[in-house]
Coordinates of C-alpha atoms in Angstrom, one line a residue:
M9 CA 88.5 177.6 -76.3
N10 CA 88.5 173.9 -75.8
L11 CA 86.2 173.1 -78.7
S12 CA 87.2 170.0 -80.8
A13 CA 85.0 170.9 -84.0
L14 CA 82.8 174.1 -84.9
A15 CA 80.5 175.1 -88.2
L16 CA 80.2 178.2 -89.5
V17 CA 77.1 179.6 -91.2
L18 CA 78.7 181.8 -93.7
A19 CA 76.2 184.5 -94.8
G20 CA 74.4 183.9 -98.1
L21 CA 75.5 180.0 -98.0
A22 CA 72.6 177.0 -97.6
P23 CA 75.2 174.2 -97.0
L24 CA 77.4 174.0 -94.0
A25 CA 81.0 174.2 -94.0
H26 CA 82.9 171.7 -91.9
L27 CA 85.4 172.7 -89.7
C28 CA 87.8 170.8 -87.6
A29 CA 89.9 172.8 -85.0
R30 CA 92.8 171.3 -83.1
A31 CA 91.8 171.0 -79.5
G32 CA 93.3 173.4 -77.1
R33 CA 93.6 177.1 -77.9
W34 CA 92.3 178.3 -81.3
H35 CA 94.9 178.9 -83.8
P36 CA 94.4 180.5 -87.3
V37 CA 93.4 178.7 -90.1
I38 CA 94.2 179.9 -93.8
G39 CA 92.7 178.7 -97.1
R40 CA 91.8 175.0 -95.4
T41 CA 89.3 173.4 -97.7
F42 CA 86.4 171.5 -96.5
R43 CA 83.8 169.1 -97.8
G44 CA 80.1 169.8 -96.9
A45 CA 76.9 167.6 -97.5
S46 CA 76.6 169.3 -100.8
V47 CA 79.6 171.8 -101.9
V48 CA 83.0 172.3 -101.4
V49 CA 83.8 175.2 -99.6
T50 CA 87.1 177.3 -99.0
V51 CA 87.0 179.2 -95.6
C52 CA 89.7 181.4 -94.6
V53 CA 90.0 182.1 -90.4
L54 CA 91.9 185.1 -89.9
T55 CA 91.1 185.5 -86.1
A56 CA 89.0 184.5 -83.4
A57 CA 88.0 187.3 -81.1
W58 CA 86.0 189.0 -78.0
A59 CA 83.5 191.6 -79.8
G60 CA 81.7 192.3 -77.0
P61 CA 81.2 191.9 -73.4
G62 CA 80.8 187.9 -72.8
V63 CA 80.0 187.5 -76.3
P64 CA 82.9 185.5 -78.4
Y65 CA 82.7 186.0 -82.1
L66 CA 85.1 184.9 -84.9
T67 CA 86.3 187.1 -87.7
V68 CA 85.8 185.3 -91.1
T69 CA 86.8 186.4 -94.2
G70 CA 85.9 189.7 -93.2
A71 CA 82.6 188.8 -92.2
V72 CA 81.3 188.6 -88.2
V73 CA 79.6 185.5 -87.1
P74 CA 78.4 184.8 -83.4
L75 CA 79.9 181.9 -82.2
A76 CA 76.5 180.6 -80.7
L77 CA 75.2 180.5 -84.5
V78 CA 78.6 178.3 -85.1
G79 CA 77.4 175.9 -82.1
A80 CA 74.0 175.7 -83.3
A81 CA 75.0 174.8 -86.7
F82 CA 78.1 172.3 -86.0
D83 CA 75.0 170.3 -83.6
R84 CA 73.0 170.3 -86.8
A85 CA 75.7 169.0 -88.8
S86 CA 76.7 166.5 -86.4
R87 CA 73.6 165.2 -86.6
E88 CA 73.9 165.1 -90.3
R89 CA 77.0 163.4 -90.4
R90 CA 75.1 160.0 -88.8
P91 CA 72.8 159.1 -91.2
G92 CA 69.4 159.3 -89.8
A93 CA 69.6 160.9 -86.7
D94 CA 67.8 164.0 -87.1
Q95 CA 64.8 162.1 -88.3
Q96 CA 65.0 159.8 -85.1
H97 CA 65.2 162.9 -83.1
R98 CA 62.1 164.5 -84.3
D99 CA 60.4 160.9 -84.1
R100 CA 61.4 160.6 -80.2
L101 CA 60.2 164.0 -79.6
R102 CA 56.8 163.4 -81.8
L103 CA 56.5 160.4 -79.3
L104 CA 57.4 162.2 -76.0
D105 CA 55.0 164.8 -76.9
A106 CA 52.3 162.7 -77.6
A107 CA 53.0 160.1 -74.5
L108 CA 52.7 163.5 -72.7
G109 CA 49.6 164.8 -74.1
A110 CA 47.6 161.4 -73.8
S111 CA 48.2 161.1 -69.8
R112 CA 46.0 161.1 -67.6
D113 CA 47.9 162.8 -64.9
G114 CA 49.4 166.4 -65.0
V115 CA 52.6 166.5 -65.4
L116 CA 54.3 170.3 -64.3
V117 CA 58.1 171.2 -64.7
T118 CA 59.1 174.0 -62.8
A119 CA 62.8 175.8 -62.8
A120 CA 64.8 177.5 -60.7
R121 CA 67.2 179.8 -62.5
P122 CA 69.9 181.6 -60.4
T123 CA 68.8 185.1 -61.9
V124 CA 65.1 184.6 -60.8
V125 CA 63.5 184.6 -57.5
G126 CA 61.3 181.4 -56.7
L127 CA 60.4 178.5 -58.7
Q128 CA 58.9 179.0 -62.5
I129 CA 56.8 176.6 -64.3
V130 CA 58.4 176.0 -67.8
Y131 CA 56.0 173.1 -69.2
A132 CA 52.8 171.9 -68.6
N133 CA 50.6 169.3 -70.1
P134 CA 47.0 169.1 -71.0
A135 CA 45.7 167.1 -68.5
F136 CA 47.2 169.6 -66.1
E137 CA 44.7 171.9 -67.4
R138 CA 41.9 169.9 -67.1
L139 CA 43.2 169.4 -63.3
T140 CA 43.8 172.6 -62.7
G141 CA 41.2 174.8 -65.0
Y142 CA 44.2 177.0 -65.8
G143 CA 45.5 177.1 -69.4
I144 CA 49.0 176.2 -70.2
D145 CA 49.7 179.3 -71.4
E146 CA 48.4 181.2 -68.3
A147 CA 50.5 178.5 -66.2
L148 CA 54.0 178.8 -67.6
G149 CA 56.1 181.6 -65.8
Q150 CA 54.0 181.0 -62.8
S151 CA 55.0 179.6 -59.4
P152 CA 53.3 176.6 -58.1
S153 CA 51.7 178.3 -55.7
M154 CA 48.8 179.6 -58.1
L155 CA 47.3 176.8 -57.1
Y156 CA 46.9 177.7 -53.5
A157 CA 45.0 180.4 -51.8
E158 CA 46.7 183.0 -49.4
D159 CA 44.9 180.9 -46.3
C160 CA 46.7 178.4 -47.2
E161 CA 50.3 178.8 -46.4
A162 CA 51.2 175.6 -45.0
D163 CA 50.5 173.8 -48.1
R164 CA 52.0 176.2 -50.2
E165 CA 55.3 175.4 -48.4
K166 CA 54.9 172.0 -48.3
V167 CA 54.7 172.1 -52.3
R168 CA 58.0 174.7 -52.1
A169 CA 59.8 172.4 -50.2
A170 CA 59.2 169.2 -52.4
L171 CA 60.2 171.3 -55.3
R172 CA 63.5 172.4 -54.3
S173 CA 64.4 169.3 -52.3
D174 CA 67.3 167.0 -53.9
A175 CA 65.6 164.1 -53.3
P176 CA 62.3 162.5 -54.7
G177 CA 58.9 163.1 -52.8
R178 CA 55.2 162.2 -52.4
F179 CA 52.6 164.1 -50.8
E180 CA 48.8 164.7 -51.0
V181 CA 47.5 168.3 -50.6
P182 CA 44.3 169.5 -51.5
A183 CA 44.7 172.4 -54.3
R184 CA 42.4 175.4 -55.5
R185 CA 41.3 174.9 -59.4
K186 CA 40.8 178.6 -61.0
D187 CA 37.2 178.6 -60.7
G188 CA 37.4 178.1 -56.9
T189 CA 36.8 174.8 -56.2
E190 CA 39.3 172.5 -54.3
V191 CA 40.9 169.4 -55.8
C192 CA 42.7 166.5 -53.3
V193 CA 46.1 166.5 -55.9
E194 CA 48.7 163.6 -54.7
W195 CA 52.1 165.1 -55.8
D196 CA 54.9 162.6 -57.1
V197 CA 58.0 165.2 -57.7
V198 CA 61.3 163.5 -58.8
P199 CA 64.5 166.5 -59.5
V200 CA 66.4 166.5 -62.9
P201 CA 69.6 167.5 -63.3
G202 CA 69.9 170.8 -65.2
P203 CA 72.6 172.0 -68.0
P204 CA 75.8 173.7 -66.2
D205 CA 74.3 177.3 -66.3
G206 CA 73.1 176.3 -62.7
C207 CA 69.0 175.9 -63.7
E208 CA 67.3 173.2 -61.5
Y209 CA 64.5 171.2 -62.7
R210 CA 62.0 169.5 -60.8
V211 CA 59.5 167.1 -62.6
A212 CA 55.9 166.7 -60.8
V213 CA 53.0 164.4 -61.5
L214 CA 50.1 166.0 -60.8
R215 CA 47.0 163.2 -59.6
D216 CA 43.5 164.1 -59.0
T217 CA 42.6 162.0 -55.9
T218 CA 39.4 163.7 -55.3
E219 CA 37.1 160.7 -56.1
R220 CA 39.0 158.3 -54.4
R221 CA 38.8 160.0 -51.3
R222 CA 35.4 160.2 -52.3
L223 CA 34.9 156.4 -52.3
E224 CA 37.3 155.8 -49.8
E225 CA 34.7 158.2 -47.5
Q226 CA 31.4 155.9 -48.5
L227 CA 33.9 152.7 -47.9
R228 CA 34.9 153.9 -44.3
N229 CA 31.0 155.1 -43.8
A230 CA 29.6 151.4 -45.2
A231 CA 32.4 150.2 -42.5
K232 CA 31.0 152.3 -39.7
L233 CA 27.4 150.6 -40.7
E234 CA 28.8 147.5 -40.4
A235 CA 30.4 148.2 -37.2
V236 CA 26.8 149.2 -36.0
G237 CA 26.1 145.4 -36.2
R238 CA 28.8 143.8 -34.9
L239 CA 28.5 146.2 -31.8
A240 CA 24.7 145.6 -31.5
A241 CA 25.2 142.3 -29.7
G242 CA 27.8 143.5 -27.2
V243 CA 26.1 146.7 -26.0
A244 CA 22.6 144.9 -25.8
H245 CA 24.1 142.8 -23.5
D246 CA 25.9 145.7 -21.6
F247 CA 22.9 147.6 -21.3
N248 CA 20.5 144.5 -20.1
N249 CA 22.6 143.8 -17.6
L250 CA 22.5 147.7 -16.2
L251 CA 18.9 148.2 -16.7
T252 CA 18.2 145.0 -14.9
V253 CA 20.0 146.4 -11.9
I254 CA 18.3 149.8 -12.5
G255 CA 14.7 148.6 -13.0
G256 CA 14.8 145.7 -10.5
S257 CA 16.5 148.6 -7.9
A258 CA 14.0 151.1 -8.4
A259 CA 11.4 148.4 -7.7
L260 CA 12.7 147.2 -4.5
L261 CA 12.7 150.9 -3.2
D262 CA 9.3 151.2 -4.1
G263 CA 8.2 148.8 -1.5
P264 CA 9.4 147.6 1.6
A265 CA 12.7 147.6 1.0
G266 CA 13.0 151.1 0.5
R267 CA 12.5 151.6 4.4
G268 CA 14.2 148.6 5.3
P269 CA 18.4 148.6 5.7
N270 CA 18.7 147.5 2.4
A271 CA 17.8 150.8 0.7
A272 CA 21.4 152.9 1.2
R273 CA 22.8 149.4 -0.7
L274 CA 19.7 149.6 -3.5
V275 CA 20.5 153.0 -4.2
G276 CA 24.4 152.5 -4.3
E277 CA 23.9 149.8 -7.3
V278 CA 21.6 151.8 -9.1
R279 CA 23.9 154.5 -9.1
F280 CA 26.6 152.6 -10.1
A281 CA 24.7 151.3 -13.2
A282 CA 23.7 154.4 -14.2
E283 CA 27.7 155.5 -14.2
R284 CA 28.5 152.4 -15.9
G285 CA 25.8 153.3 -18.5
Q286 CA 27.1 156.4 -18.8
W287 CA 30.5 155.1 -19.5
L288 CA 28.9 153.1 -22.2
V289 CA 27.7 155.8 -24.0
R290 CA 30.8 157.8 -23.9
Q291 CA 32.8 155.1 -25.1
L292 CA 30.7 154.7 -28.4
L293 CA 30.7 158.3 -28.8
T294 CA 34.4 158.5 -28.7
F295 CA 34.6 155.9 -30.9
A296 CA 32.3 156.9 -33.3
R297 CA 33.3 161.2 -32.9
P298 CA 36.5 160.9 -32.6
Q299 CA 36.6 164.7 -30.8
A300 CA 37.9 165.9 -27.7
A301 CA 35.3 166.8 -25.4
G302 CA 35.2 169.9 -22.3
R303 CA 38.7 169.5 -21.7
E304 CA 39.6 171.3 -18.6
P305 CA 42.9 171.1 -15.8
L306 CA 42.7 168.1 -13.5
D307 CA 44.4 167.0 -10.5
L308 CA 45.2 162.9 -12.1
G309 CA 45.6 161.7 -8.6
R310 CA 42.8 162.9 -7.1
V311 CA 41.0 161.5 -10.6
A312 CA 42.3 158.4 -9.4
S313 CA 41.8 158.5 -5.9
D314 CA 38.1 159.7 -6.4
L315 CA 37.6 156.2 -8.7
A316 CA 39.6 153.7 -6.3
P317 CA 36.1 152.6 -5.1
I318 CA 34.1 152.0 -8.4
L319 CA 37.5 150.4 -9.7
A320 CA 36.9 147.9 -6.9
R321 CA 33.8 147.4 -7.4
V322 CA 34.3 146.7 -11.1
V323 CA 37.0 143.7 -10.3
G324 CA 35.2 142.6 -7.9
P325 CA 36.2 140.9 -4.0
A326 CA 38.7 138.1 -5.7
I327 CA 40.9 140.9 -7.1
E328 CA 43.1 143.3 -4.4
T329 CA 43.2 146.9 -5.8
D330 CA 46.2 149.3 -4.6
V331 CA 45.7 153.2 -6.0
D332 CA 48.7 155.3 -4.9
T333 CA 49.2 158.4 -6.2
P334 CA 51.6 161.8 -5.6
A335 CA 51.1 164.1 -2.0
E336 CA 51.2 167.2 -4.4
P337 CA 48.3 167.7 -7.2
V338 CA 49.4 167.0 -11.0
F339 CA 47.3 168.3 -13.2
V340 CA 46.6 167.4 -16.9
L341 CA 44.6 168.9 -20.0
A342 CA 41.9 166.4 -19.8
D343 CA 38.2 165.5 -19.9
R344 CA 37.2 164.1 -17.0
G345 CA 34.3 161.5 -17.8
E346 CA 36.8 160.4 -20.6
L347 CA 39.6 159.9 -18.7
E348 CA 37.7 157.6 -15.7
Q349 CA 36.4 156.0 -18.6
A350 CA 39.9 155.2 -19.9
L351 CA 40.7 153.6 -16.1
L352 CA 37.7 151.9 -15.8
N353 CA 38.1 149.9 -19.6
L354 CA 42.0 149.2 -18.3
A355 CA 40.8 147.8 -15.1
T356 CA 38.0 145.8 -16.7
N357 CA 40.4 144.3 -19.0
A358 CA 42.8 143.1 -15.9
R359 CA 39.5 141.8 -14.4
D360 CA 38.9 139.7 -17.3
A361 CA 42.7 138.4 -17.2
M362 CA 42.4 137.4 -13.6
P363 CA 39.3 134.9 -13.3
G364 CA 41.0 133.4 -10.6
G365 CA 41.7 136.3 -8.6
G366 CA 45.1 138.9 -8.4
R367 CA 46.2 142.2 -8.0
L368 CA 45.5 145.6 -9.6
A369 CA 47.9 148.3 -9.4
L370 CA 47.3 151.9 -10.7
R371 CA 50.0 154.3 -9.8
V372 CA 50.5 158.0 -10.5
R373 CA 53.9 159.0 -11.2
A374 CA 54.9 163.0 -12.2
G375 CA 57.9 164.1 -14.0
A376 CA 58.8 167.9 -14.9
D377 CA 56.6 167.9 -18.0
W378 CA 54.8 164.4 -18.1
V379 CA 52.6 162.6 -16.0
R380 CA 52.2 158.7 -16.0
V381 CA 49.5 156.4 -14.9
A382 CA 50.3 152.8 -14.4
V383 CA 47.8 150.1 -14.4
T384 CA 49.5 146.7 -13.9
D385 CA 47.7 143.5 -13.4
T386 CA 49.1 139.7 -12.1
G387 CA 47.1 138.5 -14.7
S388 CA 47.6 135.8 -17.7
G389 CA 49.7 138.0 -20.0
M390 CA 49.5 138.4 -23.7
P391 CA 51.5 136.6 -26.4
P392 CA 53.3 139.1 -29.1
E393 CA 50.6 138.4 -32.0
V394 CA 48.1 139.3 -29.4
R395 CA 49.7 142.4 -28.2
E396 CA 50.6 144.0 -31.5
R397 CA 46.5 143.8 -32.6
I398 CA 44.9 144.8 -28.8
F399 CA 44.6 148.8 -30.0
E400 CA 42.6 147.9 -33.1
P401 CA 38.6 148.4 -33.2
F402 CA 36.6 145.7 -32.6
F403 CA 39.8 143.1 -32.0
T404 CA 38.9 141.0 -29.1
T405 CA 39.9 137.5 -27.7
K406 CA 36.5 137.5 -25.5
G407 CA 33.6 135.3 -26.5
P408 CA 31.2 136.1 -28.7
D409 CA 28.6 138.5 -26.8
V410 CA 31.3 139.8 -24.2
G411 CA 32.3 142.9 -24.5
T412 CA 32.4 145.4 -27.9
G413 CA 36.3 145.2 -28.6
L414 CA 36.7 148.5 -28.3
G415 CA 38.0 149.4 -24.6
L416 CA 41.2 149.6 -25.5
T417 CA 40.8 151.7 -29.0
T418 CA 38.9 153.7 -26.6
V419 CA 42.0 154.4 -24.5
K420 CA 44.4 154.9 -26.9
Q421 CA 42.3 157.7 -28.6
V422 CA 41.8 159.3 -25.5
A423 CA 45.6 159.5 -24.2
E424 CA 46.0 160.8 -28.2
R425 CA 43.4 163.5 -27.8
C426 CA 45.3 164.6 -24.3
G427 CA 48.6 165.1 -26.4
G428 CA 50.0 161.7 -24.8
R429 CA 50.9 158.1 -25.5
I430 CA 50.1 154.9 -24.5
A431 CA 52.3 151.8 -24.3
V432 CA 52.0 148.3 -23.3
E433 CA 54.1 145.4 -21.6
S434 CA 52.6 142.0 -21.6
A435 CA 54.2 138.2 -21.6
P436 CA 52.7 135.3 -21.1
G437 CA 52.1 134.2 -17.2
R438 CA 53.9 137.4 -16.5
G439 CA 50.9 140.0 -16.3
T440 CA 50.2 143.3 -18.2
T441 CA 51.3 146.9 -17.6
F442 CA 49.9 149.7 -19.5
D443 CA 51.8 152.8 -19.3
I444 CA 49.8 156.3 -20.1
D445 CA 51.3 159.5 -20.4
L446 CA 49.6 162.6 -20.7
P447 CA 51.5 166.3 -20.9
R448 CA 51.3 168.1 -17.6
C449 CA 49.7 171.7 -17.2
P450 CA 49.8 174.4 -14.7
A451 CA 47.4 174.4 -12.0
P452 CA 44.2 175.9 -12.8
A453 CA 43.4 179.6 -11.8
P454 CA 40.9 179.8 -8.6
A455 CA 37.3 179.4 -9.3
P456 CA 35.7 183.1 -8.8
T457 CA 33.8 184.0 -5.8
G458 CA 30.7 185.9 -5.0
T459 CA 27.9 186.8 -3.4
S460 CA 25.4 186.7 -6.5
R461 CA 24.2 182.9 -6.4
T462 CA 21.1 183.5 -8.9
V463 CA 20.9 180.6 -12.1
L464 CA 18.9 180.6 -15.2
L465 CA 18.2 177.2 -16.0
A466 CA 16.8 176.5 -19.4
E467 CA 16.0 172.7 -20.5
D468 CA 13.2 171.5 -22.5
E469 CA 13.4 168.0 -21.2
P470 CA 11.2 168.3 -17.7
G471 CA 13.4 165.0 -16.1
V472 CA 16.5 166.7 -16.2
R473 CA 15.3 170.0 -15.5
A474 CA 14.2 168.6 -12.2
L475 CA 17.5 167.1 -11.5
A476 CA 20.0 169.9 -12.6
R477 CA 17.6 172.3 -10.3
L478 CA 18.4 170.1 -7.3
I479 CA 22.2 169.9 -8.1
L480 CA 22.2 173.9 -8.5
Q481 CA 20.1 174.2 -5.5
G482 CA 22.1 172.1 -3.5
Q483 CA 25.2 174.2 -4.4
G484 CA 23.1 177.1 -2.9
Y485 CA 21.8 178.9 -6.0
N486 CA 18.5 179.9 -6.6
V487 CA 17.1 178.7 -9.6
T488 CA 14.7 180.3 -12.1
E489 CA 13.7 177.5 -14.7
A490 CA 12.8 178.2 -18.3
A491 CA 10.9 174.8 -19.9
D492 CA 12.6 175.8 -23.8
G493 CA 15.0 178.6 -25.2
A494 CA 11.8 180.9 -26.1
E495 CA 11.0 181.0 -22.5
A496 CA 14.6 181.6 -21.2
L497 CA 14.8 184.5 -23.6
K498 CA 11.5 186.2 -22.1
L499 CA 13.0 186.0 -19.0
L500 CA 16.1 187.7 -19.7
E501 CA 14.3 190.4 -21.8
G502 CA 11.8 190.9 -18.6
G503 CA 15.0 192.4 -16.6
G504 CA 15.7 189.0 -15.1
A505 CA 19.2 189.2 -13.5
F506 CA 21.4 186.3 -13.6
D507 CA 24.8 185.4 -12.5
L508 CA 24.9 182.0 -14.0
L509 CA 23.0 180.3 -17.4
V510 CA 23.0 176.8 -17.5
T511 CA 21.5 175.9 -20.9
D512 CA 20.6 173.0 -23.2
V513 CA 22.0 173.1 -26.8
R514 CA 19.3 172.0 -29.0
M515 CA 15.7 173.3 -27.3
P516 CA 12.5 174.9 -29.0
G517 CA 12.0 178.3 -29.7
A518 CA 15.7 179.1 -29.7
D519 CA 18.9 177.2 -29.0
G520 CA 21.2 177.3 -26.2
G521 CA 24.1 179.2 -28.5
R522 CA 21.3 182.3 -29.2
V523 CA 20.1 182.0 -25.6
A524 CA 23.5 182.4 -24.4
A525 CA 24.4 185.4 -26.9
R526 CA 21.2 187.0 -26.0
A527 CA 22.2 186.9 -21.9
R528 CA 25.8 188.3 -23.0
E529 CA 24.7 191.4 -24.4
L530 CA 22.2 192.0 -21.3
L531 CA 24.3 190.7 -18.5
P532 CA 28.4 191.1 -20.1
A533 CA 29.3 189.4 -16.9
V534 CA 27.0 186.2 -16.8
R535 CA 28.8 183.0 -17.0
V536 CA 27.5 180.1 -19.3
V537 CA 27.5 176.4 -18.7
F538 CA 25.9 174.3 -21.9
M539 CA 24.5 170.6 -21.7
S540 CA 24.1 168.4 -24.6
G541 CA 23.6 164.8 -25.2
F542 CA 25.1 165.6 -28.7
T543 CA 28.9 165.7 -27.9
D544 CA 29.5 167.8 -31.0
T545 CA 27.4 170.8 -30.7
E546 CA 28.9 172.6 -28.3
P547 CA 28.7 176.6 -29.5
A548 CA 31.6 178.8 -29.4
V549 CA 31.2 181.2 -26.5
P550 CA 34.1 182.8 -24.6
G551 CA 34.6 181.4 -20.8
S552 CA 31.8 178.9 -21.3
V553 CA 31.8 175.1 -20.0
F554 CA 30.7 172.3 -22.0
L555 CA 28.9 169.4 -20.2
P556 CA 28.0 166.2 -22.2
K557 CA 25.1 164.4 -20.8
P558 CA 24.6 161.9 -18.6
F559 CA 26.5 164.0 -15.9
P560 CA 26.8 163.0 -12.8
P561 CA 25.6 166.1 -9.9
A562 CA 29.4 166.0 -9.1
A563 CA 30.0 167.1 -12.7
L564 CA 27.4 170.0 -12.9
A565 CA 29.0 171.3 -9.8
R566 CA 32.8 171.5 -11.1
A567 CA 31.3 173.0 -14.4
T568 CA 29.3 175.7 -12.7
Q569 CA 32.7 176.4 -10.7
H570 CA 34.8 176.4 -13.9
A571 CA 32.6 178.4 -15.9
R572 CA 34.0 182.2 -16.6
S573 CA 32.5 185.8 -17.5
P574 CA 34.7 187.0 -20.5
H575 CA 36.1 189.6 -18.1
N576 CA 37.9 187.1 -16.1

């Protein structure tokens, strides 16, 4: 043994006898006299031997004393040789205990022992008990995963990984209290070296961030209210222009101009203004509720080609437009309206950067896994300090009452919701290029065909119902109308046979989800298209298509083609 000193506790003796051994292996010491704290004791060490498997013993004057007790006695004796050391030790322990007890954050110490599977809690302070609802005695010996439900495996694994890592870590995951309520908890985990027995310790400070998160949400809501005020001027400006076009054109069409050579042009102006209004509403909704709308496989080249005439009108005759697309279809999973809106926003920005005219190029290029849309202008370009902020909400270099400052923010959100990314290259005097990369997806399966062309149209707004009827009749459908959900249920339960249901989501009598569920009960193969002006109300019906309002005729036609029965 390589112990330099030992102390023995002899049976029947309270004082400690100090025994010094030479460095190196044990050598028998006979009749040595040592002075203890208050008595002189003669100790005779006859031999050092192993008294059992893995347990070293000393044979002392015929008595057997475990070496573990000898080591403990030595620790105490070594402290007694330093005046006041034991009192200082006790004072430090009391201070540490008081500090941890007074902490408002939970403190948790876990140990990973070589002989035990998993992590074990070996210490918890009172704040941990207040935070989690588990008593300290309940927590000791348990795994930290006790704070997470069985269905939160991702959160459980994050905690386990942090408590096993050799590096400090900070993360935030929700935890579940003993009573089942959920709290937001921020973890600060620090590894602590353990003794040579191989045990690994981790100290975790747990901070309840539930109230902070609630306050942050209140601040975000307050910021949104402020944003509404900031948006009002720009939105009012845009909508007033659109209403001027729509109202003025409609008035002229109602007079002699409606029968003259300019009638077609006036109708085109109304259509274009309506599309602009639709894109503006979608832009606001995209910012307010960043949720994916009805995503579907889209041929990006076809979308760009169809949009080319509208882009030309947006930028004006002083700017040359060039749209270049692949010869073969290239599909991405996206919402057509959002994608068109993003490209329109980029074209609008390009127009504003070329007040004296220029050139706008839109290129679609396909790779093995990605499809890139590049929008390039020959405008004034941007300095670095502007380029770094262009995707921030409400950031704009335009004057007051000109735009909303949401255009590029919306473009970025659309790209990210499709699983893509956006990059920009620009310099003063050298123009700007925006590259949008979107994941490529397989071509969609052909739409089902059949001889049955009957549709039940349920819509409580008469104007929308009349428009939808005309569009569906133009597709060759025989249309039966229902003015609300209750009437639609009566038609279904009265034996009506339909192969397509087109229904509004929110209606008096019964909502669209209930109508669709009943239609599937009575007609299992019926296809369903939902319409709504609320983009967050899409019912979960297998095979259905969600069509946000407002929509052009082509969008409703596409929706009826993509809707499928549950059996397809």
